[in-house]
Amino acid sequence: DAGVIQSPRHEVTEMGQEVTLRCKPISGHDYLFWYRQTMMRGLELLIYFNNNVPIDDSGMPEDRFSAKMPNASFSTLKIQPSEPRDSAVYFCASSFTVDHGYTFGSGTRLTVV
Amino acid sequence: GQSLEQPSEVTAVEGAIVQINCTYQTSGFYGLSWYQQHDGGAPTFLSYNALDGLEETGRFSSFLSRSDSYGYLLLQELQMKDSASYFCAVKKNSGYALNFGKGTSLLVTP
């Protein structure tokens, strides 16, 4: 398996623009997670899905953030409009069970200028 | 609420043994996980302890004491490539997602 695939690897955008991050989980993994990592706040859970259904979106910062999982092999995280404080590395991870651990994608480094 | 405490930095010499501690406060405990992350890389899963005791996987071992709300990661025969950040994590109070500690930056010196 190719692992969890995220795109793009790097994104630089201007404040106010829409940003879409993409994730392909490992086939057969029922759980998909979006995390954001910054030096100040560490790894923060944004949202997670089970069988394509959003379960916990309490970590989504505000209405500017939205996430979808239209099928078992694809998820998106959208920020509209983007702000400089959204600059971070965004990780997607998938999992079969917690004791098998999460498999993280390589992340998307987002810079909003 | 939940909290996880781990040292921010640890330095050790190549070939030595190092222990990274983690204390946690959470309701409904479901196990303690450990992840490794190299600079610029993604976190990778190391271990999961659901029950008390020591779990060994090669040079790495992980320990859990549920009565003390405490665990540690033990790295033996340290190598330069072990320089990385190490995160402990517990499940959020409800549901399935993990809540990660702030991480311990391990520097292995020659």
PDB file of C-alpha atoms in Angstrom:
ATOM      1  CA  ASP A   1       0.000   0.000   0.000  1.00  0.00           C
ATOM      2  CA  ALA A   2       1.241   3.522  -0.754  1.00  0.00           C
ATOM      3  CA  GLY A   3       0.231   4.786   2.654  1.00  0.00           C
ATOM      4  CA  VAL A   4      -1.817   7.897   3.339  1.00  0.00           C
ATOM      5  CA  ILE A   5      -1.431  10.312   0.459  1.00  0.00           C
ATOM      6  CA  GLN A   6      -1.816  14.045   0.904  1.00  0.00           C
ATOM      7  CA  SER A   7      -1.673  16.829  -1.616  1.00  0.00           C
ATOM      8  CA  PRO A   8      -0.295  19.345  -2.093  1.00  0.00           C
ATOM      9  CA  ARG A   9       2.926  19.008  -0.039  1.00  0.00           C
ATOM     10  CA  HIS A  10       3.341  22.757   0.117  1.00  0.00           C
ATOM     11  CA  GLU A  11       0.856  25.550  -0.405  1.00  0.00           C
ATOM     12  CA  VAL A  12       1.513  29.268  -0.326  1.00  0.00           C
ATOM     13  CA  THR A  13      -1.511  31.474  -0.702  1.00  0.00           C
ATOM     14  CA  GLU A  14      -2.606  35.011  -0.078  1.00  0.00           C
ATOM     15  CA  MET A  15      -4.874  35.974   2.743  1.00  0.00           C
ATOM     16  CA  GLY A  16      -8.513  35.716   1.726  1.00  0.00           C
ATOM     17  CA  GLN A  17      -8.008  32.961  -0.809  1.00  0.00           C
ATOM     18  CA  GLU A  18      -9.635  29.551  -0.639  1.00  0.00           C
ATOM     19  CA  VAL A  19      -7.392  26.599   0.147  1.00  0.00           C
ATOM     20  CA  THR A  20      -8.266  22.935  -0.383  1.00  0.00           C
ATOM     21  CA  LEU A  21      -6.189  20.144   1.105  1.00  0.00           C
ATOM     22  CA  ARG A  22      -6.657  16.580  -0.071  1.00  0.00           C
ATOM     23  CA  CYS A  23      -6.192  13.176   1.486  1.00  0.00           C
ATOM     24  CA  LYS A  24      -6.412   9.571   0.335  1.00  0.00           C
ATOM     25  CA  PRO A  25      -6.481   7.167   3.300  1.00  0.00           C
ATOM     26  CA  ILE A  26      -5.217   3.612   3.363  1.00  0.00           C
ATOM     27  CA  SER A  27      -7.718   1.236   1.849  1.00  0.00           C
ATOM     28  CA  GLY A  28      -9.671  -0.599   4.525  1.00  0.00           C
ATOM     29  CA  HIS A  29      -9.098   1.962   7.242  1.00  0.00           C
ATOM     30  CA  ASP A  30     -12.443   3.045   8.647  1.00  0.00           C
ATOM     31  CA  TYR A  31     -11.199   6.136  10.462  1.00  0.00           C
ATOM     32  CA  LEU A  32      -9.797   9.303   8.957  1.00  0.00           C
ATOM     33  CA  PHE A  33      -8.406  12.213  10.964  1.00  0.00           C
ATOM     34  CA  TRP A  34      -7.323  15.746  10.175  1.00  0.00           C
ATOM     35  CA  TYR A  35      -4.730  17.295  12.511  1.00  0.00           C
ATOM     36  CA  ARG A  36      -2.974  20.629  12.471  1.00  0.00           C
ATOM     37  CA  GLN A  37       0.527  21.090  13.886  1.00  0.00           C
ATOM     38  CA  THR A  38       2.139  24.331  15.004  1.00  0.00           C
ATOM     39  CA  MET A  39       5.029  25.059  17.343  1.00  0.00           C
ATOM     40  CA  MET A  40       2.759  26.856  19.766  1.00  0.00           C
ATOM     41  CA  ARG A  41      -0.169  24.467  19.911  1.00  0.00           C
ATOM     42  CA  GLY A  42       1.358  21.139  18.937  1.00  0.00           C
ATOM     43  CA  LEU A  43      -0.783  18.512  17.223  1.00  0.00           C
ATOM     44  CA  GLU A  44      -4.439  19.479  17.355  1.00  0.00           C
ATOM     45  CA  LEU A  45      -7.329  17.352  16.168  1.00  0.00           C
ATOM     46  CA  LEU A  46      -9.560  19.233  13.763  1.00  0.00           C
ATOM     47  CA  ILE A  47     -12.097  16.594  12.763  1.00  0.00           C
ATOM     48  CA  TYR A  48     -12.414  12.872  12.272  1.00  0.00           C
ATOM     49  CA  PHE A  49     -14.616  10.565  10.244  1.00  0.00           C
ATOM     50  CA  ASN A  50     -15.756   7.008  10.742  1.00  0.00           C
ATOM     51  CA  ASN A  51     -17.029   5.215   7.651  1.00  0.00           C
ATOM     52  CA  ASN A  52     -17.166   8.585   5.845  1.00  0.00           C
ATOM     53  CA  VAL A  53     -19.363  10.157   8.536  1.00  0.00           C
ATOM     54  CA  PRO A  54     -18.025  13.126  10.561  1.00  0.00           C
ATOM     55  CA  ILE A  55     -17.946  12.116  14.218  1.00  0.00           C
ATOM     56  CA  ASP A  56     -16.195  14.938  16.052  1.00  0.00           C
ATOM     57  CA  ASP A  57     -15.614  18.358  14.519  1.00  0.00           C
ATOM     58  CA  SER A  58     -15.184  20.204  17.807  1.00  0.00           C
ATOM     59  CA  GLY A  59     -11.597  21.055  16.873  1.00  0.00           C
ATOM     60  CA  MET A  60     -12.510  22.931  13.707  1.00  0.00           C
ATOM     61  CA  PRO A  61     -11.462  26.497  14.512  1.00  0.00           C
ATOM     62  CA  GLU A  62     -14.418  28.311  13.023  1.00  0.00           C
ATOM     63  CA  ASP A  63     -16.818  28.399  10.123  1.00  0.00           C
ATOM     64  CA  ARG A  64     -14.005  29.171   7.732  1.00  0.00           C
ATOM     65  CA  PHE A  65     -12.974  25.518   7.983  1.00  0.00           C
ATOM     66  CA  SER A  66     -14.940  22.679   6.459  1.00  0.00           C
ATOM     67  CA  ALA A  67     -14.177  19.025   5.771  1.00  0.00           C
ATOM     68  CA  LYS A  68     -15.820  16.396   3.647  1.00  0.00           C
ATOM     69  CA  MET A  69     -15.406  12.716   2.984  1.00  0.00           C
ATOM     70  CA  PRO A  70     -17.550  11.879  -0.053  1.00  0.00           C
ATOM     71  CA  ASN A  71     -16.282   8.288  -0.205  1.00  0.00           C
ATOM     72  CA  ALA A  72     -13.975   5.875   1.573  1.00  0.00           C
ATOM     73  CA  SER A  73     -10.942   6.852  -0.473  1.00  0.00           C
ATOM     74  CA  PHE A  74     -10.997  10.641  -0.412  1.00  0.00           C
ATOM     75  CA  SER A  75     -11.319  13.550   1.980  1.00  0.00           C
ATOM     76  CA  THR A  76     -10.856  17.292   1.709  1.00  0.00           C
ATOM     77  CA  LEU A  77     -10.217  20.058   4.188  1.00  0.00           C
ATOM     78  CA  LYS A  78     -11.165  23.501   2.942  1.00  0.00           C
ATOM     79  CA  ILE A  79     -10.319  26.903   4.388  1.00  0.00           C
ATOM     80  CA  GLN A  80     -12.272  29.868   3.033  1.00  0.00           C
ATOM     81  CA  PRO A  81     -11.179  32.602   3.445  1.00  0.00           C
ATOM     82  CA  SER A  82      -7.671  31.797   4.603  1.00  0.00           C
ATOM     83  CA  GLU A  83      -5.847  33.933   7.188  1.00  0.00           C
ATOM     84  CA  PRO A  84      -2.160  34.150   8.183  1.00  0.00           C
ATOM     85  CA  ARG A  85      -2.911  32.425  11.507  1.00  0.00           C
ATOM     86  CA  ASP A  86      -3.946  29.328   9.541  1.00  0.00           C
ATOM     87  CA  SER A  87      -0.320  28.792   8.583  1.00  0.00           C
ATOM     88  CA  ALA A  88       0.634  25.336   9.876  1.00  0.00           C
ATOM     89  CA  VAL A  89       1.322  21.781   8.787  1.00  0.00           C
ATOM     90  CA  TYR A  90      -1.903  19.898   8.203  1.00  0.00           C
ATOM     91  CA  PHE A  91      -1.779  16.146   8.587  1.00  0.00           C
ATOM     92  CA  CYS A  92      -4.265  13.557   7.505  1.00  0.00           C
ATOM     93  CA  ALA A  93      -4.136  10.161   9.208  1.00  0.00           C
ATOM     94  CA  SER A  94      -6.080   6.959   8.894  1.00  0.00           C
ATOM     95  CA  SER A  95      -6.538   4.026  11.213  1.00  0.00           C
ATOM     96  CA  PHE A  96      -8.101   0.625  11.495  1.00  0.00           C
ATOM     97  CA  THR A  97      -8.028   0.476  15.298  1.00  0.00           C
ATOM     98  CA  VAL A  98      -6.336   2.580  17.960  1.00  0.00           C
ATOM     99  CA  ASP A  99      -4.013  -0.192  19.069  1.00  0.00           C
ATOM    100  CA  HIS A 100      -2.696  -0.553  15.540  1.00  0.00           C
ATOM    101  CA  GLY A 101      -1.935   3.136  15.561  1.00  0.00           C
ATOM    102  CA  TYR A 102      -2.557   5.904  13.126  1.00  0.00           C
ATOM    103  CA  THR A 103      -0.779   6.121   9.806  1.00  0.00           C
ATOM    104  CA  PHE A 104      -0.070   9.747   8.981  1.00  0.00           C
ATOM    105  CA  GLY A 105       0.363  11.262   5.570  1.00  0.00           C
ATOM    106  CA  SER A 106       3.378  13.424   4.786  1.00  0.00           C
ATOM    107  CA  GLY A 107       1.416  16.562   5.575  1.00  0.00           C
ATOM    108  CA  THR A 108       0.672  19.802   3.776  1.00  0.00           C
ATOM    109  CA  ARG A 109       2.705  22.812   4.831  1.00  0.00           C
ATOM    110  CA  LEU A 110       0.386  25.784   4.421  1.00  0.00           C
ATOM    111  CA  THR A 111       1.666  29.330   4.413  1.00  0.00           C
ATOM    112  CA  VAL A 112      -0.823  32.182   4.219  1.00  0.00           C
ATOM    113  CA  VAL A 113       0.752  35.548   3.467  1.00  0.00           C
TER     114      VAL A 113
ATOM    115  CA  GLY B   1     -10.583  18.049  30.840  1.00  0.00           C
ATOM    116  CA  GLN B   2      -7.597  16.160  29.602  1.00  0.00           C
ATOM    117  CA  SER B   3      -3.920  16.874  30.024  1.00  0.00           C
ATOM    118  CA  LEU B   4      -0.674  15.145  29.102  1.00  0.00           C
ATOM    119  CA  GLU B   5       2.671  16.194  30.526  1.00  0.00           C
ATOM    120  CA  GLN B   6       6.036  15.215  29.112  1.00  0.00           C
ATOM    121  CA  PRO B   7       9.456  16.895  29.249  1.00  0.00           C
ATOM    122  CA  SER B   8      10.082  19.320  26.423  1.00  0.00           C
ATOM    123  CA  GLU B   9      13.683  18.292  25.777  1.00  0.00           C
ATOM    124  CA  VAL B  10      16.012  15.414  26.590  1.00  0.00           C
ATOM    125  CA  THR B  11      19.644  14.970  25.577  1.00  0.00           C
ATOM    126  CA  ALA B  12      21.516  11.666  25.667  1.00  0.00           C
ATOM    127  CA  VAL B  13      24.696  10.137  24.340  1.00  0.00           C
ATOM    128  CA  GLU B  14      24.872   7.643  21.513  1.00  0.00           C
ATOM    129  CA  GLY B  15      24.746   4.082  22.853  1.00  0.00           C
ATOM    130  CA  ALA B  16      23.069   5.102  26.106  1.00  0.00           C
ATOM    131  CA  ILE B  17      19.559   4.478  27.435  1.00  0.00           C
ATOM    132  CA  VAL B  18      16.974   7.227  27.765  1.00  0.00           C
ATOM    133  CA  GLN B  19      13.530   7.295  29.343  1.00  0.00           C
ATOM    134  CA  ILE B  20      10.820   9.743  28.294  1.00  0.00           C
ATOM    135  CA  ASN B  21       8.043  10.103  30.833  1.00  0.00           C
ATOM    136  CA  CYS B  22       4.415  10.958  30.315  1.00  0.00           C
ATOM    137  CA  THR B  23       1.778  11.673  32.924  1.00  0.00           C
ATOM    138  CA  TYR B  24      -1.823  12.087  31.959  1.00  0.00           C
ATOM    139  CA  GLN B  25      -5.170  13.140  33.324  1.00  0.00           C
ATOM    140  CA  THR B  26      -8.226  11.855  31.556  1.00  0.00           C
ATOM    141  CA  SER B  27     -11.552  10.240  32.220  1.00  0.00           C
ATOM    142  CA  GLY B  28     -12.346   6.943  30.581  1.00  0.00           C
ATOM    143  CA  PHE B  29      -8.773   5.805  29.954  1.00  0.00           C
ATOM    144  CA  TYR B  30      -8.348   3.528  26.923  1.00  0.00           C
ATOM    145  CA  GLY B  31      -4.596   3.226  26.609  1.00  0.00           C
ATOM    146  CA  LEU B  32      -1.411   5.191  26.033  1.00  0.00           C
ATOM    147  CA  SER B  33       0.216   5.509  22.625  1.00  0.00           C
ATOM    148  CA  TRP B  34       3.652   6.727  21.556  1.00  0.00           C
ATOM    149  CA  TYR B  35       4.642   8.333  18.262  1.00  0.00           C
ATOM    150  CA  GLN B  36       7.962   9.437  16.804  1.00  0.00           C
ATOM    151  CA  GLN B  37       8.392  12.414  14.499  1.00  0.00           C
ATOM    152  CA  HIS B  38      11.599  13.468  12.766  1.00  0.00           C
ATOM    153  CA  ASP B  39      12.041  17.092  11.772  1.00  0.00           C
ATOM    154  CA  GLY B  40      10.029  17.795   8.654  1.00  0.00           C
ATOM    155  CA  GLY B  41       8.421  14.365   8.751  1.00  0.00           C
ATOM    156  CA  ALA B  42       5.153  12.815   9.783  1.00  0.00           C
ATOM    157  CA  PRO B  43       4.444  11.185  13.136  1.00  0.00           C
ATOM    158  CA  THR B  44       4.903   7.430  13.063  1.00  0.00           C
ATOM    159  CA  PHE B  45       3.346   4.956  15.456  1.00  0.00           C
ATOM    160  CA  LEU B  46       5.682   3.288  17.952  1.00  0.00           C
ATOM    161  CA  SER B  47       3.590   1.528  20.568  1.00  0.00           C
ATOM    162  CA  TYR B  48       0.298   1.202  22.377  1.00  0.00           C
ATOM    163  CA  ASN B  49      -0.230   0.101  25.992  1.00  0.00           C
ATOM    164  CA  ALA B  50      -3.714  -0.745  27.158  1.00  0.00           C
ATOM    165  CA  LEU B  51      -2.677  -2.742  30.214  1.00  0.00           C
ATOM    166  CA  ASP B  52      -0.112  -2.193  32.968  1.00  0.00           C
ATOM    167  CA  GLY B  53       3.389  -3.350  32.352  1.00  0.00           C
ATOM    168  CA  LEU B  54       6.201  -3.226  29.852  1.00  0.00           C
ATOM    169  CA  GLU B  55       5.891  -3.818  26.118  1.00  0.00           C
ATOM    170  CA  GLU B  56       9.129  -4.378  24.211  1.00  0.00           C
ATOM    171  CA  THR B  57       9.690  -3.861  20.507  1.00  0.00           C
ATOM    172  CA  GLY B  58      13.331  -4.122  19.586  1.00  0.00           C
ATOM    173  CA  ARG B  59      15.329  -1.247  21.085  1.00  0.00           C
ATOM    174  CA  PHE B  60      12.148   0.528  22.174  1.00  0.00           C
ATOM    175  CA  SER B  61       9.997  -0.365  25.173  1.00  0.00           C
ATOM    176  CA  SER B  62       6.901   1.296  26.568  1.00  0.00           C
ATOM    177  CA  PHE B  63       5.565   1.070  30.096  1.00  0.00           C
ATOM    178  CA  LEU B  64       2.198   1.880  31.612  1.00  0.00           C
ATOM    179  CA  SER B  65       0.936   2.229  35.179  1.00  0.00           C
ATOM    180  CA  ARG B  66      -2.764   3.003  35.126  1.00  0.00           C
ATOM    181  CA  SER B  67      -2.945   3.474  38.895  1.00  0.00           C
ATOM    182  CA  ASP B  68      -0.314   6.226  38.656  1.00  0.00           C
ATOM    183  CA  SER B  69      -1.620   7.669  35.372  1.00  0.00           C
ATOM    184  CA  TYR B  70       1.927   7.385  34.131  1.00  0.00           C
ATOM    185  CA  GLY B  71       3.853   5.840  31.330  1.00  0.00           C
ATOM    186  CA  TYR B  72       7.252   6.038  29.734  1.00  0.00           C
ATOM    187  CA  LEU B  73       9.075   5.241  26.543  1.00  0.00           C
ATOM    188  CA  LEU B  74      12.478   3.608  26.943  1.00  0.00           C
ATOM    189  CA  LEU B  75      15.004   3.802  24.142  1.00  0.00           C
ATOM    190  CA  GLN B  76      18.075   1.576  24.405  1.00  0.00           C
ATOM    191  CA  GLU B  77      21.347   1.554  22.490  1.00  0.00           C
ATOM    192  CA  LEU B  78      20.642   5.038  21.268  1.00  0.00           C
ATOM    193  CA  GLN B  79      21.571   5.868  17.714  1.00  0.00           C
ATOM    194  CA  MET B  80      21.937   9.255  16.058  1.00  0.00           C
ATOM    195  CA  LYS B  81      18.839   8.526  13.982  1.00  0.00           C
ATOM    196  CA  ASP B  82      16.782   8.402  17.192  1.00  0.00           C
ATOM    197  CA  SER B  83      17.051  12.193  17.415  1.00  0.00           C
ATOM    198  CA  ALA B  84      13.434  13.181  16.947  1.00  0.00           C
ATOM    199  CA  SER B  85      10.346  14.316  18.825  1.00  0.00           C
ATOM    200  CA  TYR B  86       8.379  11.752  20.781  1.00  0.00           C
ATOM    201  CA  PHE B  87       4.704  12.193  21.596  1.00  0.00           C
ATOM    202  CA  CYS B  88       2.522  10.374  24.055  1.00  0.00           C
ATOM    203  CA  ALA B  89      -1.202  10.299  23.330  1.00  0.00           C
ATOM    204  CA  VAL B  90      -4.462   9.173  24.876  1.00  0.00           C
ATOM    205  CA  LYS B  91      -7.926   8.899  23.448  1.00  0.00           C
ATOM    206  CA  LYS B  92     -10.088  11.955  23.849  1.00  0.00           C
ATOM    207  CA  ASN B  93     -12.685  11.762  26.574  1.00  0.00           C
ATOM    208  CA  SER B  94     -15.239  10.375  24.204  1.00  0.00           C
ATOM    209  CA  GLY B  95     -14.955   8.866  20.782  1.00  0.00           C
ATOM    210  CA  TYR B  96     -11.960   7.476  19.018  1.00  0.00           C
ATOM    211  CA  ALA B  97      -9.539  10.312  18.303  1.00  0.00           C
ATOM    212  CA  LEU B  98      -6.192  10.751  20.025  1.00  0.00           C
ATOM    213  CA  ASN B  99      -5.145  13.752  22.055  1.00  0.00           C
ATOM    214  CA  PHE B 100      -1.371  14.278  21.781  1.00  0.00           C
ATOM    215  CA  GLY B 101       1.045  15.704  24.298  1.00  0.00           C
ATOM    216  CA  LYS B 102       3.298  18.599  23.310  1.00  0.00           C
ATOM    217  CA  GLY B 103       6.155  16.244  22.573  1.00  0.00           C
ATOM    218  CA  THR B 104       9.681  15.622  23.861  1.00  0.00           C
ATOM    219  CA  SER B 105      12.561  16.617  21.633  1.00  0.00           C
ATOM    220  CA  LEU B 106      15.334  14.023  21.978  1.00  0.00           C
ATOM    221  CA  LEU B 107      18.829  14.964  20.917  1.00  0.00           C
ATOM    222  CA  VAL B 108      21.359  12.149  20.650  1.00  0.00           C
ATOM    223  CA  THR B 109      24.948  13.359  20.735  1.00  0.00           C
ATOM    224  CA  PRO B 110      28.119  11.497  19.704  1.00  0.00           C
TER     225      PRO B 110
END
